[in-house]
Short mmCIF file of C-alpha atoms in Angstrom, two decimals:
data_model
loop_
_atom_site.label_atom_id
_atom_site.label_comp_id
_atom_site.label_asym_id
_atom_site.label_seq_id
_atom_site.Cartn_x
_atom_site.Cartn_y
_atom_site.Cartn_z
CA MET H 1161 -0.05 0.02 0.03
CA SER H 1162 1.19 3.44 -0.92
CA ALA H 1163 0.75 5.61 2.09
CA GLU H 1164 1.19 8.77 0.34
CA ARG H 1165 -2.02 8.04 -1.66
CA TYR H 1166 -3.99 8.09 1.41
CA ASN H 1167 -1.94 10.27 3.40
CA ARG H 1168 -4.51 12.91 3.90
CA GLN H 1169 -6.83 10.65 5.53
CA ILE H 1170 -4.31 8.62 7.51
CA ILE H 1171 -3.04 11.63 9.22
CA LEU H 1172 -6.63 12.68 10.27
CA LYS H 1173 -7.14 12.37 13.99
CA GLY H 1174 -9.53 9.36 14.79
CA PHE H 1175 -8.70 7.57 11.62
CA GLY H 1176 -4.99 6.63 11.08
CA GLU H 1177 -3.31 3.72 9.46
CA GLU H 1178 -5.21 1.20 11.36
CA ALA H 1179 -8.37 2.35 9.72
CA GLN H 1180 -6.81 2.54 6.25
CA GLN H 1181 -5.65 -1.01 6.69
CA LYS H 1182 -9.20 -2.07 7.43
CA LEU H 1183 -10.41 -0.43 4.17
CA LEU H 1184 -7.74 -1.99 2.20
CA ARG H 1185 -8.98 -5.54 3.60
CA ALA H 1186 -12.55 -4.69 2.87
CA LYS H 1187 -14.74 -6.36 0.16
CA VAL H 1188 -17.52 -4.11 -1.15
CA LEU H 1189 -20.11 -4.91 -3.55
CA VAL H 1190 -21.87 -1.98 -5.49
CA ILE H 1191 -25.21 -2.97 -7.21
CA GLY H 1192 -26.41 -0.64 -9.84
CA VAL H 1193 -23.86 1.57 -11.70
CA GLY H 1194 -26.46 4.43 -12.05
CA GLY H 1195 -26.90 7.80 -10.32
CA LEU H 1196 -26.19 6.46 -6.76
CA GLY H 1197 -23.39 3.74 -7.96
CA CYS H 1198 -21.19 6.18 -9.89
CA PRO H 1199 -20.43 8.57 -7.26
CA ALA H 1200 -20.14 5.98 -4.51
CA LEU H 1201 -17.80 3.76 -6.47
CA GLN H 1202 -15.59 6.89 -7.06
CA TYR H 1203 -15.10 7.61 -3.44
CA LEU H 1204 -14.97 3.98 -2.49
CA ALA H 1205 -12.15 3.26 -5.02
CA ALA H 1206 -10.40 6.69 -4.13
CA ALA H 1207 -10.47 5.86 -0.40
CA GLY H 1208 -8.57 2.55 -0.87
CA ILE H 1209 -11.34 -0.10 -0.45
CA GLY H 1210 -9.18 -3.14 -1.37
CA HIS H 1211 -11.80 -5.16 -3.42
CA ILE H 1212 -14.79 -3.49 -5.19
CA GLY H 1213 -17.15 -5.58 -7.12
CA ILE H 1214 -19.54 -3.87 -9.54
CA VAL H 1215 -22.91 -5.37 -10.68
CA ASP H 1216 -24.96 -3.99 -13.69
CA ASP H 1217 -26.31 -5.70 -16.95
CA ASP H 1218 -26.89 -2.17 -18.63
CA THR H 1219 -25.40 -0.15 -21.22
CA ILE H 1220 -24.80 3.76 -21.18
CA SER H 1221 -27.32 5.93 -22.79
CA LEU H 1222 -27.36 9.58 -23.53
CA SER H 1223 -29.97 10.38 -20.72
CA ASN H 1224 -27.76 8.51 -18.08
CA LEU H 1225 -25.04 11.18 -18.35
CA HIS H 1226 -26.55 14.03 -16.36
CA ARG H 1227 -26.27 11.91 -13.22
CA GLN H 1228 -23.94 8.99 -13.91
CA ILE H 1229 -20.80 10.81 -13.76
CA LEU H 1230 -18.37 8.13 -14.50
CA PHE H 1231 -19.41 8.03 -18.11
CA THR H 1232 -18.63 10.16 -21.12
CA THR H 1233 -20.59 11.01 -24.25
CA ALA H 1234 -17.90 8.72 -25.99
CA ASP H 1235 -19.08 5.71 -23.66
CA ILE H 1236 -22.82 5.80 -25.07
CA GLY H 1237 -23.83 2.05 -25.91
CA LYS H 1238 -20.76 0.61 -23.88
CA LEU H 1239 -21.49 -1.72 -21.02
CA LYS H 1240 -21.62 0.33 -17.89
CA VAL H 1241 -19.56 -2.36 -15.69
CA GLU H 1242 -16.64 -2.25 -18.21
CA VAL H 1243 -16.34 1.40 -18.55
CA ALA H 1244 -16.82 2.06 -14.71
CA ALA H 1245 -14.18 -0.69 -13.85
CA LYS H 1246 -11.60 0.93 -16.24
CA ARG H 1247 -12.06 4.54 -15.00
CA LEU H 1248 -11.82 3.23 -11.41
CA GLN H 1249 -8.78 1.17 -12.06
CA GLU H 1250 -7.08 4.32 -13.47
CA MET H 1251 -7.99 6.31 -10.64
CA ASN H 1252 -6.59 3.57 -8.18
CA THR H 1253 -4.12 1.06 -9.45
CA GLN H 1254 -3.56 -0.31 -6.13
CA ILE H 1255 -7.13 -2.06 -5.43
CA GLY H 1256 -8.99 -4.86 -7.23
CA ILE H 1257 -12.23 -4.16 -9.24
CA ILE H 1258 -14.21 -7.30 -9.93
CA ARG H 1259 -16.67 -7.04 -12.90
CA HIS H 1260 -20.20 -8.75 -12.84
CA PRO H 1261 -22.03 -7.73 -16.15
CA ILE H 1262 -25.09 -9.45 -15.33
CA ARG H 1263 -28.50 -8.94 -13.80
CA LEU H 1264 -28.94 -10.17 -10.28
CA GLN H 1265 -31.63 -13.05 -10.03
CA LYS H 1266 -32.71 -15.60 -7.25
CA ASN H 1267 -30.31 -18.33 -8.86
CA ASN H 1268 -27.06 -16.08 -8.92
CA ILE H 1269 -27.47 -13.50 -6.08
CA LEU H 1270 -26.46 -15.42 -3.12
CA ASP H 1271 -23.46 -16.76 -4.89
CA ILE H 1272 -22.24 -13.17 -5.57
CA LEU H 1273 -23.33 -11.60 -2.28
CA SER H 1274 -21.54 -14.24 -0.22
CA ARG H 1275 -18.12 -13.10 -1.64
CA TYR H 1276 -18.30 -9.66 -0.28
CA ASP H 1277 -18.50 -7.99 3.23
CA TYR H 1278 -20.77 -5.02 2.38
CA ILE H 1279 -23.45 -4.47 -0.21
CA LEU H 1280 -24.57 -1.06 -1.47
CA ASP H 1281 -28.07 -1.15 -3.16
CA GLY H 1282 -28.05 1.58 -5.68
CA THR H 1283 -30.49 0.02 -8.01
CA ASP H 1284 -33.60 1.86 -9.58
CA ASN H 1285 -36.51 -0.57 -8.95
CA PHE H 1286 -38.56 -2.47 -6.38
CA GLU H 1287 -38.09 -5.93 -7.60
CA SER H 1288 -34.35 -5.59 -7.26
CA ARG H 1289 -34.49 -3.77 -3.84
CA TYR H 1290 -36.77 -6.80 -2.33
CA LEU H 1291 -34.48 -9.26 -4.04
CA ILE H 1292 -31.33 -7.77 -2.63
CA ASN H 1293 -32.90 -7.08 0.74
CA ASP H 1294 -34.06 -10.79 1.28
CA ALA H 1295 -30.63 -12.04 0.04
CA CYS H 1296 -28.86 -9.93 2.21
CA ALA H 1297 -31.19 -10.69 5.46
CA LEU H 1298 -30.88 -14.14 4.65
CA LEU H 1299 -26.81 -14.15 4.39
CA ASN H 1300 -26.67 -11.68 7.25
CA LYS H 1301 -24.68 -9.05 5.19
CA PRO H 1302 -24.65 -5.46 6.18
CA LEU H 1303 -26.67 -3.78 3.28
CA ILE H 1304 -26.56 -0.01 2.72
CA PHE H 1305 -29.71 1.24 1.18
CA ALA H 1306 -29.92 4.58 -0.87
CA ALA H 1307 -32.81 5.56 -3.16
CA VAL H 1308 -34.14 8.80 -4.52
CA SER H 1309 -37.38 10.06 -5.86
CA GLY H 1310 -37.98 13.74 -7.14
CA PHE H 1311 -35.90 16.00 -4.90
CA GLU H 1312 -35.65 13.78 -1.85
CA GLY H 1313 -33.46 10.71 -0.92
CA GLN H 1314 -33.59 7.86 1.46
CA LEU H 1315 -30.57 6.35 3.35
CA ALA H 1316 -30.41 3.45 5.71
CA ILE H 1317 -28.00 0.66 7.13
CA PHE H 1318 -29.81 -2.98 7.36
CA ASN H 1319 -28.66 -6.15 8.76
CA THR H 1320 -26.34 -4.61 11.26
CA PRO H 1321 -27.43 -5.04 14.98
CA ASP H 1322 -26.27 -2.16 17.35
CA HIS H 1323 -26.13 -2.10 21.22
CA LEU H 1324 -29.63 -1.03 21.40
CA THR H 1325 -31.65 -2.94 18.56
CA PRO H 1326 -31.48 -6.29 16.85
CA SER H 1327 -30.73 -5.72 13.01
CA THR H 1328 -33.62 -4.52 10.73
CA ASN H 1329 -34.12 -4.92 7.11
CA TYR H 1330 -36.37 -3.10 4.31
CA ARG H 1331 -39.40 -5.09 5.12
CA ASP H 1332 -39.51 -3.83 8.69
CA ILE H 1333 -40.44 -0.50 6.85
CA PHE H 1334 -42.23 -1.71 3.82
CA PRO H 1335 -43.43 -5.21 4.28
CA ILE H 1336 -44.87 -5.49 0.87
CA PRO H 1337 -43.53 -4.21 -2.49
CA PRO H 1338 -45.73 -1.46 -4.04
CA THR H 1339 -47.83 -2.35 -6.85
CA LYS H 1340 -46.74 -1.29 -10.36
CA GLY H 1341 -47.25 2.47 -10.83
CA GLU H 1342 -47.90 2.93 -7.31
CA ILE H 1343 -44.73 4.85 -6.67
CA PRO H 1344 -43.18 6.92 -9.60
CA ASN H 1345 -39.84 6.12 -10.89
CA CYS H 1346 -37.00 8.10 -12.27
CA SER H 1347 -37.73 7.68 -15.87
CA GLU H 1348 -41.51 8.50 -15.09
CA ASN H 1349 -41.04 11.34 -12.71
CA GLY H 1350 -37.58 12.98 -13.40
CA ILE H 1351 -34.63 13.21 -11.36
CA ILE H 1352 -32.21 16.07 -10.84
CA GLY H 1353 -28.69 14.66 -11.30
CA VAL H 1354 -27.11 16.27 -8.31
CA LEU H 1355 -29.55 14.39 -5.87
CA PRO H 1356 -28.12 10.80 -6.36
CA GLY H 1357 -24.88 12.53 -6.39
CA VAL H 1358 -25.42 13.54 -2.79
CA LEU H 1359 -27.25 10.15 -1.68
CA GLY H 1360 -24.47 8.01 -3.28
CA THR H 1361 -21.64 9.97 -1.71
CA MET H 1362 -23.51 9.76 1.63
CA ALA H 1363 -23.92 5.78 1.16
CA ALA H 1364 -20.05 5.66 0.39
CA ALA H 1365 -19.46 7.53 3.60
CA GLU H 1366 -21.53 5.16 5.68
CA ILE H 1367 -19.66 2.29 4.14
CA ILE H 1368 -16.41 3.90 5.08
CA LYS H 1369 -17.49 4.43 8.61
CA LEU H 1370 -18.90 1.08 9.10
CA ILE H 1371 -15.50 -0.61 7.89
CA ALA H 1372 -13.16 1.96 9.89
CA GLU H 1373 -15.62 1.80 12.88
CA ILE H 1374 -15.57 5.44 13.15
CA GLY H 1375 -18.55 7.83 14.14
CA GLN H 1376 -22.23 6.64 14.16
CA PRO H 1377 -23.32 4.95 11.20
CA LEU H 1378 -27.03 4.95 10.25
CA THR H 1379 -27.50 1.49 11.82
CA ASN H 1380 -31.14 0.83 12.50
CA LYS H 1381 -32.03 4.11 11.25
CA ILE H 1382 -33.45 5.57 8.01
CA LEU H 1383 -32.53 8.98 6.85
CA SER H 1384 -34.74 11.27 4.53
CA TYR H 1385 -32.97 13.91 2.79
CA ASN H 1386 -34.21 16.91 0.91
CA LEU H 1387 -32.29 18.54 -1.58
CA LEU H 1388 -34.59 21.67 -1.96
CA THR H 1389 -34.41 22.68 1.94
CA GLN H 1390 -31.40 20.73 2.83
CA GLU H 1391 -33.28 19.36 5.53
CA GLN H 1392 -32.65 15.67 7.21
CA TYR H 1393 -35.08 13.73 9.01
CA THR H 1394 -33.84 10.46 10.89
CA ILE H 1395 -36.25 7.69 11.87
CA ASN H 1396 -35.28 5.00 14.26
CA LEU H 1397 -36.28 1.62 13.15
CA SER H 1398 -37.44 -1.43 15.17
CA GLN H 1399 -38.40 -5.05 13.94
CA GLY H 1400 -41.80 -5.45 12.51
CA HIS H 1401 -43.88 -8.52 12.33
CA GLY H 1402 -46.25 -10.31 10.15
CA TYR H 1403 -44.04 -10.12 6.97
CA THR H 1404 -42.52 -12.90 4.94
CA LEU H 1405 -38.88 -12.94 4.86
CA PRO H 1406 -37.22 -16.17 3.45
CA LYS H 1407 -35.44 -17.94 6.11
CA THR H 1408 -33.71 -20.54 4.05
CA VAL H 1409 -32.26 -20.88 0.69
CA ASP H 1410 -35.19 -22.93 -0.39
CA GLU H 1411 -37.75 -20.29 0.97
CA PHE H 1412 -35.74 -17.71 -1.07
CA LEU H 1413 -35.64 -19.57 -4.33
CA ASN H 1414 -39.56 -19.93 -3.90
CA MET H 1415 -40.15 -16.03 -3.60
CA ASP H 1416 -41.67 -14.15 -6.48
CA TYR H 1417 -39.51 -11.03 -7.08
CA GLN H 1418 -40.53 -10.46 -10.75
CA ASN H 1419 -44.14 -9.51 -10.50
CA THR H 1420 -45.07 -6.95 -7.53
CA SER H 1421 -48.47 -6.28 -9.10
CA GLU H 1422 -51.15 -8.06 -6.86
CA GLY H 1423 -54.44 -9.39 -7.58
CA PRO H 1424 -56.22 -10.23 -10.99
CA GLN H 1425 -56.16 -7.84 -13.77
CA GLY H 1426 -59.75 -6.78 -14.92
CA TYR H 1427 -58.73 -3.83 -16.86
CA ILE H 1428 -57.52 -3.85 -20.61
CA GLU H 1429 -54.41 -2.17 -22.01
CA ILE H 1430 -55.08 -0.66 -25.32
CA ASP H 1431 -53.06 1.05 -28.20
CA ALA H 1432 -53.96 4.19 -30.07
CA THR H 1433 -55.98 2.54 -32.67
CA GLU H 1434 -58.34 1.22 -30.01
CA LEU H 1435 -58.21 4.61 -28.24
CA VAL H 1436 -59.81 6.20 -31.44
CA LYS H 1437 -62.57 3.81 -31.55
CA LEU H 1438 -63.33 4.35 -27.89
CA GLN H 1439 -63.10 8.12 -28.22
CA GLN H 1440 -66.05 7.97 -30.66
CA LEU H 1441 -68.37 6.50 -28.17
CA ASP H 1442 -70.54 8.94 -26.04
CA SER H 1443 -70.25 6.60 -22.87
CA THR H 1444 -66.41 7.09 -22.82
CA ILE H 1445 -64.33 9.36 -20.72
CA LEU H 1446 -60.86 9.94 -21.43
CA ILE H 1447 -58.65 10.58 -18.21
CA ASP H 1448 -55.09 12.27 -18.14
CA VAL H 1449 -53.76 11.10 -14.80
CA ARG H 1450 -50.49 13.06 -15.09
CA GLU H 1451 -49.71 16.04 -12.78
CA ARG H 1452 -50.96 19.48 -13.84
CA HIS H 1453 -47.22 20.72 -14.79
CA GLU H 1454 -46.60 17.80 -17.20
CA VAL H 1455 -46.03 18.12 -20.86
CA PRO H 1456 -47.28 17.88 -23.61
CA VAL H 1457 -50.45 19.63 -22.39
CA LEU H 1458 -53.54 17.71 -24.04
CA ASP H 1459 -56.79 19.35 -25.16
CA LYS H 1460 -58.60 19.65 -22.04
CA GLN H 1461 -62.09 19.46 -23.97
CA ILE H 1462 -61.28 15.83 -24.88
CA PHE H 1463 -59.02 14.81 -21.79
CA THR H 1464 -60.51 15.09 -18.56
CA GLN H 1465 -57.52 16.17 -16.17
CA VAL H 1466 -57.33 13.99 -12.92
CA PRO H 1467 -53.80 14.04 -11.63
CA MET H 1468 -52.86 10.90 -9.43
CA SER H 1469 -52.58 13.04 -6.50
CA GLU H 1470 -56.13 13.96 -6.72
CA PHE H 1471 -57.42 10.34 -8.02
CA GLY H 1472 -58.91 9.22 -4.73
CA ALA H 1473 -61.12 12.36 -4.36
CA PHE H 1474 -62.21 11.88 -8.06
CA MET H 1475 -63.35 8.42 -7.48
CA SER H 1476 -65.53 9.30 -4.57
CA LYS H 1477 -67.61 11.11 -7.04
CA GLU H 1478 -70.03 9.61 -9.57
CA PHE H 1479 -69.86 10.03 -13.20
CA TYR H 1480 -72.23 8.27 -15.77
CA GLN H 1481 -69.57 7.20 -18.55
CA LYS H 1482 -69.25 3.45 -18.91
CA HIS H 1483 -65.86 3.21 -20.67
CA VAL H 1484 -62.97 4.85 -18.86
CA VAL H 1485 -59.78 5.37 -20.67
CA LEU H 1486 -56.79 6.23 -18.36
CA ILE H 1487 -53.65 7.86 -19.99
CA CYS H 1488 -50.33 9.11 -18.39
CA GLN H 1489 -46.76 9.87 -19.92
CA HIS H 1490 -45.51 6.18 -20.06
CA GLY H 1491 -48.37 3.88 -19.29
CA ILE H 1492 -47.38 3.13 -15.76
CA ARG H 1493 -49.32 5.36 -13.57
CA SER H 1494 -52.38 4.80 -15.73
CA VAL H 1495 -52.09 1.05 -14.92
CA ALA H 1496 -52.17 1.96 -11.03
CA ALA H 1497 -55.10 4.09 -11.73
CA ALA H 1498 -57.00 1.22 -13.79
CA GLU H 1499 -56.28 -1.21 -10.94
CA ALA H 1500 -57.79 1.47 -8.64
CA MET H 1501 -60.90 1.91 -10.54
CA GLN H 1502 -61.27 -1.77 -11.42
CA GLU H 1503 -61.30 -2.56 -7.68
CA LYS H 1504 -63.99 0.09 -7.09
CA TYR H 1505 -66.27 -0.39 -10.17
CA GLY H 1506 -65.57 -4.06 -10.96
CA ASP H 1507 -67.79 -5.09 -13.98
CA ALA H 1508 -70.00 -1.87 -13.62
CA LYS H 1509 -67.59 0.01 -15.90
CA LYS H 1510 -64.99 -0.98 -18.64
CA ILE H 1511 -61.62 0.26 -17.52
CA TYR H 1512 -58.73 0.86 -20.29
CA SER H 1513 -55.08 2.00 -19.86
CA LEU H 1514 -53.16 3.27 -22.89
CA LYS H 1515 -50.06 1.00 -23.23
CA GLY H 1516 -46.91 2.91 -23.56
CA GLY H 1517 -48.51 6.24 -22.46
CA ILE H 1518 -48.36 9.44 -24.49
CA ILE H 1519 -44.71 9.19 -25.35
CA LYS H 1520 -45.18 6.02 -27.30
CA TRP H 1521 -48.27 7.53 -29.19
CA ARG H 1522 -46.84 10.94 -29.40
CA ASP H 1523 -47.89 11.61 -32.99
CA HIS H 1524 -51.40 10.69 -32.27
CA PHE H 1525 -51.62 13.10 -29.44
CA LEU H 1526 -50.10 15.99 -31.43
CA LYS H 1527 -52.34 15.73 -34.30
CA SER H 1528 -55.46 15.36 -32.16
CA MET P 189 -54.45 17.85 21.09
CA GLU P 190 -51.91 19.38 18.58
CA ILE P 191 -50.04 16.99 16.11
CA GLU P 192 -47.34 18.05 13.79
CA ILE P 193 -47.29 16.24 10.40
CA ILE P 194 -44.23 15.82 8.32
CA SER P 195 -44.66 14.21 4.99
CA PHE P 196 -42.11 12.87 2.41
CA GLY P 197 -41.86 12.36 -1.42
CA GLN P 198 -45.10 11.98 -3.31
CA ILE P 199 -47.17 12.24 -0.13
CA THR P 200 -46.15 16.11 0.13
CA GLU P 201 -48.36 16.65 -3.09
CA PHE P 202 -51.61 16.17 -0.94
CA ILE P 203 -50.30 16.62 2.63
CA ASN P 204 -48.27 19.52 3.53
CA ASN P 205 -46.11 19.73 6.57
CA GLN P 206 -48.51 21.31 9.17
CA LYS P 207 -49.56 21.35 12.60
CA ILE P 208 -53.17 20.23 13.12
CA GLU P 209 -55.54 20.23 16.08
CA VAL P 210 -57.44 17.03 16.74
CA ASN P 211 -59.75 15.77 19.12
CA GLY P 212 -60.61 12.04 19.86
CA ILE P 213 -57.60 10.65 18.30
CA ALA P 214 -55.68 8.58 21.14
CA ASP P 215 -53.37 6.15 19.17
CA THR P 216 -51.68 5.73 15.65
CA ASN P 217 -54.48 3.45 14.51
CA SER P 218 -57.06 6.03 14.70
CA PHE P 219 -54.66 8.63 13.29
CA LYS P 220 -53.90 6.46 10.26
CA GLN P 221 -57.80 6.18 9.82
CA TYR P 222 -58.26 10.11 10.29
CA LEU P 223 -55.53 10.61 7.69
CA GLU P 224 -56.96 8.19 5.04
CA ASP P 225 -60.46 9.72 5.66
CA ARG P 226 -59.12 13.24 5.28
CA PHE P 227 -56.63 12.39 2.43
CA PRO P 228 -58.27 9.61 0.44
CA ALA P 229 -55.13 9.51 -1.93
CA LEU P 230 -53.20 7.78 0.81
CA LYS P 231 -55.22 4.82 0.64
CA GLY P 232 -53.68 4.06 -2.87
CA ILE P 233 -50.11 3.85 -1.75
CA LYS P 234 -47.73 2.20 0.65
CA TYR P 235 -46.59 4.36 3.53
CA LYS P 236 -45.02 3.97 6.94
CA LEU P 237 -45.67 6.22 10.11
CA ALA P 238 -43.08 7.34 12.52
CA LEU P 239 -44.09 8.94 15.83
CA ASN P 240 -41.63 11.22 17.37
CA LYS P 241 -38.88 9.79 15.22
CA ASN P 242 -39.54 6.24 16.01
CA ILE P 243 -41.27 3.75 13.59
CA VAL P 244 -44.65 2.75 14.32
CA GLN P 245 -44.83 -1.13 14.48
CA GLN P 246 -47.74 -1.40 16.59
CA ASN P 247 -50.68 0.72 17.64
CA THR P 248 -49.15 3.35 20.11
CA GLU P 249 -50.51 6.11 22.19
CA ILE P 250 -50.39 9.67 20.79
CA THR P 251 -49.80 12.61 23.27
CA ASN P 252 -50.19 16.38 22.79
CA GLN P 253 -47.43 17.89 20.69
CA ALA P 254 -46.43 14.45 18.96
CA THR P 255 -44.81 14.80 15.53
CA ILE P 256 -45.92 12.06 12.97
CA ALA P 257 -43.86 11.51 9.91
CA ILE P 258 -45.59 9.76 6.80
CA MET P 259 -42.91 8.23 4.44
CA PRO P 260 -43.49 6.27 1.26
CA PRO P 261 -40.93 4.07 -0.25
CA PHE P 262 -38.51 5.26 -3.02
CA SER P 263 -36.86 3.09 -5.54
CA GLY P 264 -34.99 5.39 -7.90
CA GLY P 265 -31.38 5.28 -8.31
#
C-alpha cells in the first residue's frame, strides 16, 4: 500500500493507519452503476477499499449522463460495468475491481453476495430492492440502502445490529412491495442529477464509517434527505412483524420477485387505434392522470385532467360514462389508476389503460 | 390536542407539513384512519408512520405535541 496516496486521511485524527488497513482488507459490492452507484464507486475506490465488485447488466445511454458521472459522451452504448471498472482502476491502481456484467436474480445473487462483506444497493426498481434485501437478510450481510425520488432521498443501513436494537431490514419499514405504478420511478417522474450524487456519496461515507469503525453510522435508522431545503429527518427503526422474509435458501428460491403487482387484472391495456374507437363513443371518458405541470399539454375539452394526487377524491364522485380510458406519460401510472378503478367499479364500468402512454403514441396526441 | 405532520416524497403533493388540532384521536391506528379519511389519495399507496422519530410497528398512544412523519418507499437510483 502506498501510504502517500492515502496520506491526507491517514493523518486525520480518529482515522489513521489502522483504519486505512481495514479499508484495504474490505470487500464491497456496489449493485447498480447508476446515479447512486457512480459517485459511491468513485469515493470507495479513491479511499482505498481493497476489493470492489460492480454489478450492472445495462449499457450507457445519453439520458444517463446528467447523473452517472463516471461516463462520457463517447461511452454511449458501452457496458456500464466495463467503463466504470476501467475508470476506477485508472483512478486507483492499487485496488482490485471485480466486474459482474449480469442482472442479479434469485439463482445467482446468493453466490455473488457471499463473496463480499458490505453490499450497497443503488438499483432503480422495487423488484431488485426486495430481492437484494431478502438475500442480504438471509446471508446476514450489512446492506447500505440508498434511493431517490424527485428532490428527496432515503439512506439506511440494514442487517447490522447495534447495542440497542437487533438488526432490521427493508421489510421492517415496507413489508410488501408497492404495486406497479404506485410509486413513481425516475424515468417517469424525473430526477435532478446532483441528488443521487449527494445520496451516493453519503452511502459511500456510511460504508467507510462501518469498515473503519468510526462515528455513528445509520445503523437501524433511515434518513430522509430533501435537496430543496437541505433538511434531513432521521427515523429510528425497530423490527416489524407479520411479513414474509425467506429464512432458508429454499424459501428464498420460492419467492416471487418478478411480479410486484397484486390481484387479478380486470382492466384492458389498449393501443392508439383502440383509443380512437373508444373516443368516438358517447359513453367514454378519457382521463389524463398526469400532474398538472406535465407536458405535452393535452386538449382539456377531450381529456379530463385528474392527476394521480387527486385521483382518490375523483373516484369518490359519481360519473355516468361506462368506458374509462386512463392515460399518462409512459403507461405506468395509468395502470395504477386502472387497478384502483377496477377495484372500485368491478364489472360496472369498462376500464382501459393506454399502453406505452403519451410518449409512445406522441404523433397521435400531437395531431388530435 | 396538537399534532405536527411531516410528509415525504409524493405524499407532500397532498399532505403538507402542518400542525393540526385534533380531538378524539388517542393512538396511531385512529390517526391512520383520520389521515386516510381526510386525504383519500393516501389509501392508494404504501407508507409508514413514525411517531416522534420512532417507526410505528404497533398501535401506539399519541400524546399532545407529538410529531408524526408519513414516509413512502423510494426506488429510484
